[in-house]
GROMACS .gro file of C-alpha atoms in nm:
model
  148
    1MET     CA    1  10.698  14.786  12.917
    2SER     CA    2  11.000  14.875  12.677
    3ASN     CA    3  10.862  15.029  12.383
    4ASN     CA    4  11.071  15.188  12.136
    5TRP     CA    5  10.876  15.508  12.116
    6TYR     CA    6  10.972  15.617  12.493
    7LYS     CA    7  11.303  15.833  12.475
    8ASN     CA    8  11.416  15.762  12.829
    9GLU     CA    9  11.337  15.577  13.184
   10GLY     CA   10  11.137  15.886  13.304
   11GLU     CA   11  10.893  15.874  12.999
   12GLU     CA   12  10.869  15.477  13.035
   13LYS     CA   13  10.792  15.545  13.401
   14LEU     CA   14  10.524  15.809  13.332
   15ALA     CA   15  10.355  15.579  13.072
   16GLU     CA   16  10.360  15.274  13.358
   17LYS     CA   17  10.180  15.530  13.616
   18LEU     CA   18   9.904  15.678  13.371
   19ILE     CA   19   9.832  15.311  13.202
   20GLY     CA   20   9.828  15.166  13.562
   21MET     CA   21   9.601  15.462  13.687
   22GLU     CA   22   9.359  15.415  13.392
   23LYS     CA   23   9.348  15.007  13.411
   24ALA     CA   24   9.267  15.053  13.776
   25ALA     CA   25   8.966  15.282  13.692
   26LEU     CA   26   8.864  15.035  13.432
   27GLU     CA   27   8.869  14.755  13.679
   28LYS     CA   28   8.618  14.927  13.882
   29TRP     CA   29   8.404  15.058  13.618
   30PHE     CA   30   8.358  14.707  13.449
   31ASN     CA   31   8.249  14.592  13.818
   32GLY     CA   32   7.948  14.855  13.841
   33ASP     CA   33   8.187  15.131  14.000
   34SER     CA   34   8.255  15.472  13.868
   35SER     CA   35   8.453  15.585  14.149
   36GLY     CA   36   8.779  15.519  13.988
   37TYR     CA   37   8.719  15.751  13.721
   38ARG     CA   38   8.531  15.994  13.912
   39ASP     CA   39   8.869  16.017  14.122
   40LEU     CA   40   9.079  16.013  13.800
   41TRP     CA   41   8.880  16.300  13.605
   42SER     CA   42   8.984  16.645  13.690
   43LYS     CA   43   8.717  16.831  13.931
   44LYS     CA   44   8.900  17.165  13.797
   45SER     CA   45   8.883  17.126  13.418
   46PHE     CA   46   8.713  16.839  13.226
   47SER     CA   47   8.530  16.764  12.896
   48TYR     CA   48   8.432  16.447  12.736
   49PHE     CA   49   8.312  16.288  12.425
   50ASP     CA   50   8.153  15.944  12.374
   51ALA     CA   51   7.968  15.757  12.134
   52VAL     CA   52   7.660  15.785  12.312
   53CYS     CA   53   7.653  16.156  12.388
   54VAL     CA   54   7.531  16.383  12.130
   55ASN     CA   55   7.688  16.677  12.298
   56ARG     CA   56   8.012  16.701  12.461
   57VAL     CA   57   8.014  16.711  12.871
   58ASP     CA   58   8.168  17.014  12.996
   59THR     CA   59   8.208  16.964  13.379
   60TYR     CA   60   8.328  16.731  13.629
   61ASP     CA   61   7.978  16.764  13.797
   62GLU     CA   62   7.789  16.648  13.468
   63ILE     CA   63   8.020  16.379  13.383
   64ALA     CA   64   8.019  16.229  13.745
   65LYS     CA   65   7.623  16.237  13.750
   66LEU     CA   66   7.620  16.048  13.402
   67ALA     CA   67   7.863  15.790  13.546
   68ILE     CA   68   7.663  15.730  13.856
   69GLU     CA   69   7.352  15.703  13.674
   70ARG     CA   70   7.484  15.476  13.369
   71VAL     CA   71   7.755  15.275  13.547
   72ASP     CA   72   7.715  15.234  13.920
   73ARG     CA   73   7.566  14.892  13.995
   74LYS     CA   74   7.439  14.851  13.637
   75LEU     CA   75   7.752  14.788  13.410
   76TYR     CA   76   7.978  14.484  13.389
   77ALA     CA   77   8.202  14.311  13.156
   78LYS     CA   78   8.237  13.952  13.147
   79HIS     CA   79   8.540  13.992  12.972
   80TYR     CA   80   8.774  14.315  12.836
   81GLU     CA   81   9.107  14.378  12.695
   82VAL     CA   82   9.341  14.675  12.669
   83ARG     CA   83   9.552  14.676  12.370
   84ASN     CA   84   9.807  14.906  12.203
   85GLU     CA   85   9.853  15.148  12.507
   86ARG     CA   86  10.084  15.439  12.440
   87VAL     CA   87  10.156  15.763  12.618
   88GLN     CA   88  10.310  16.080  12.458
   89ALA     CA   89  10.417  16.346  12.739
   90VAL     CA   90  10.548  16.702  12.710
   91GLY     CA   91  10.602  16.867  13.068
   92ASP     CA   92  10.279  16.849  13.270
   93MET     CA   93  10.049  16.722  12.984
   94ALA     CA   94  10.032  16.350  12.838
   95VAL     CA   95   9.798  16.188  12.603
   96LEU     CA   96   9.707  15.820  12.683
   97THR     CA   97   9.576  15.636  12.355
   98TYR     CA   98   9.453  15.253  12.363
   99GLN     CA   99   9.226  15.038  12.215
  100LEU     CA  100   8.929  14.845  12.458
  101TYR     CA  101   8.776  14.548  12.347
  102CYS     CA  102   8.493  14.467  12.571
  103GLU     CA  103   8.197  14.187  12.633
  104ARG     CA  104   7.968  14.376  12.842
  105ASN     CA  105   7.618  14.292  13.013
  106LEU     CA  106   7.441  14.548  12.788
  107ILE     CA  107   7.622  14.521  12.453
  108ASN     CA  108   7.971  14.424  12.344
  109VAL     CA  109   8.179  14.734  12.207
  110ASN     CA  110   8.521  14.807  12.108
  111TYR     CA  111   8.656  15.155  12.177
  112ASN     CA  112   8.968  15.410  12.060
  113CYS     CA  113   9.017  15.574  12.374
  114ILE     CA  114   9.192  15.900  12.430
  115GLU     CA  115   9.263  16.026  12.782
  116VAL     CA  116   9.455  16.374  12.802
  117PHE     CA  117   9.601  16.403  13.153
  118GLN     CA  118   9.739  16.713  13.337
  119LYS     CA  119   9.942  16.715  13.629
  120GLU     CA  120   9.763  16.923  13.888
  121GLU     CA  121   9.949  16.986  14.203
  122ASP     CA  122  10.128  16.645  14.290
  123ASP     CA  123   9.900  16.414  14.079
  124TRP     CA  124   9.774  16.352  13.754
  125HIS     CA  125   9.410  16.382  13.640
  126VAL     CA  126   9.243  16.334  13.317
  127ILE     CA  127   9.118  16.668  13.159
  128HIS     CA  128   8.965  16.541  12.852
  129SER     CA  129   8.848  16.187  12.757
  130THR     CA  130   8.700  16.069  12.428
  131TRP     CA  131   8.585  15.720  12.361
  132SER     CA  132   8.484  15.634  11.984
  133ILE     CA  133   8.377  15.322  11.841
  134ILE     CA  134   8.654  15.141  11.664
  135ARG     CA  135   8.487  15.108  11.303
  136PRO     CA  136   8.162  15.247  11.396
  137MET     CA  137   7.992  15.154  11.028
  138GLU     CA  138   8.023  14.782  11.131
  139MET     CA  139   7.879  14.842  11.485
  140ASP     CA  140   7.525  14.710  11.510
  141PHE     CA  141   7.349  14.855  11.802
  142SER     CA  142   7.011  14.656  11.793
  143ALA     CA  143   7.144  14.395  12.058
  144MET     CA  144   7.171  14.677  12.324
  145LYS     CA  145   6.974  14.564  12.636
  146GLU     CA  146   6.798  14.830  12.827
  147ILE     CA  147   6.968  14.951  13.155
  148VAL     CA  148   6.741  14.851  13.445
   0.00000   0.00000   0.00000
């Protein structure tokens, strides 16, 4: 990884771990399987903002239900690319930011992603997630396909 913003080997290893967890969840997500994110999201404390949600989602149960309804066996990506990953950490909290460029079966969308991780017991979980569209004023939603 070796980016100049990581101060030591410990920070770099944590960044590799969290980015790896996120990429593993994305791989499942874009193959119509929300289980990777459902495992990554905190069941104790979770919130979520998305470009298609009017209000913040405030619980794990709510986001898990939405993910199953919207993703499982419905959402697929022809191609996606994660760019500009960065982890900033203090103690048992870490923020992962990255850009996601994807060609999906419903509509092609590019996101700025923010994942706030917290260490719970012996593992890390996302306690807040925000997916915002890169340059939303340029996004044309007229081509979006209906979810069957």
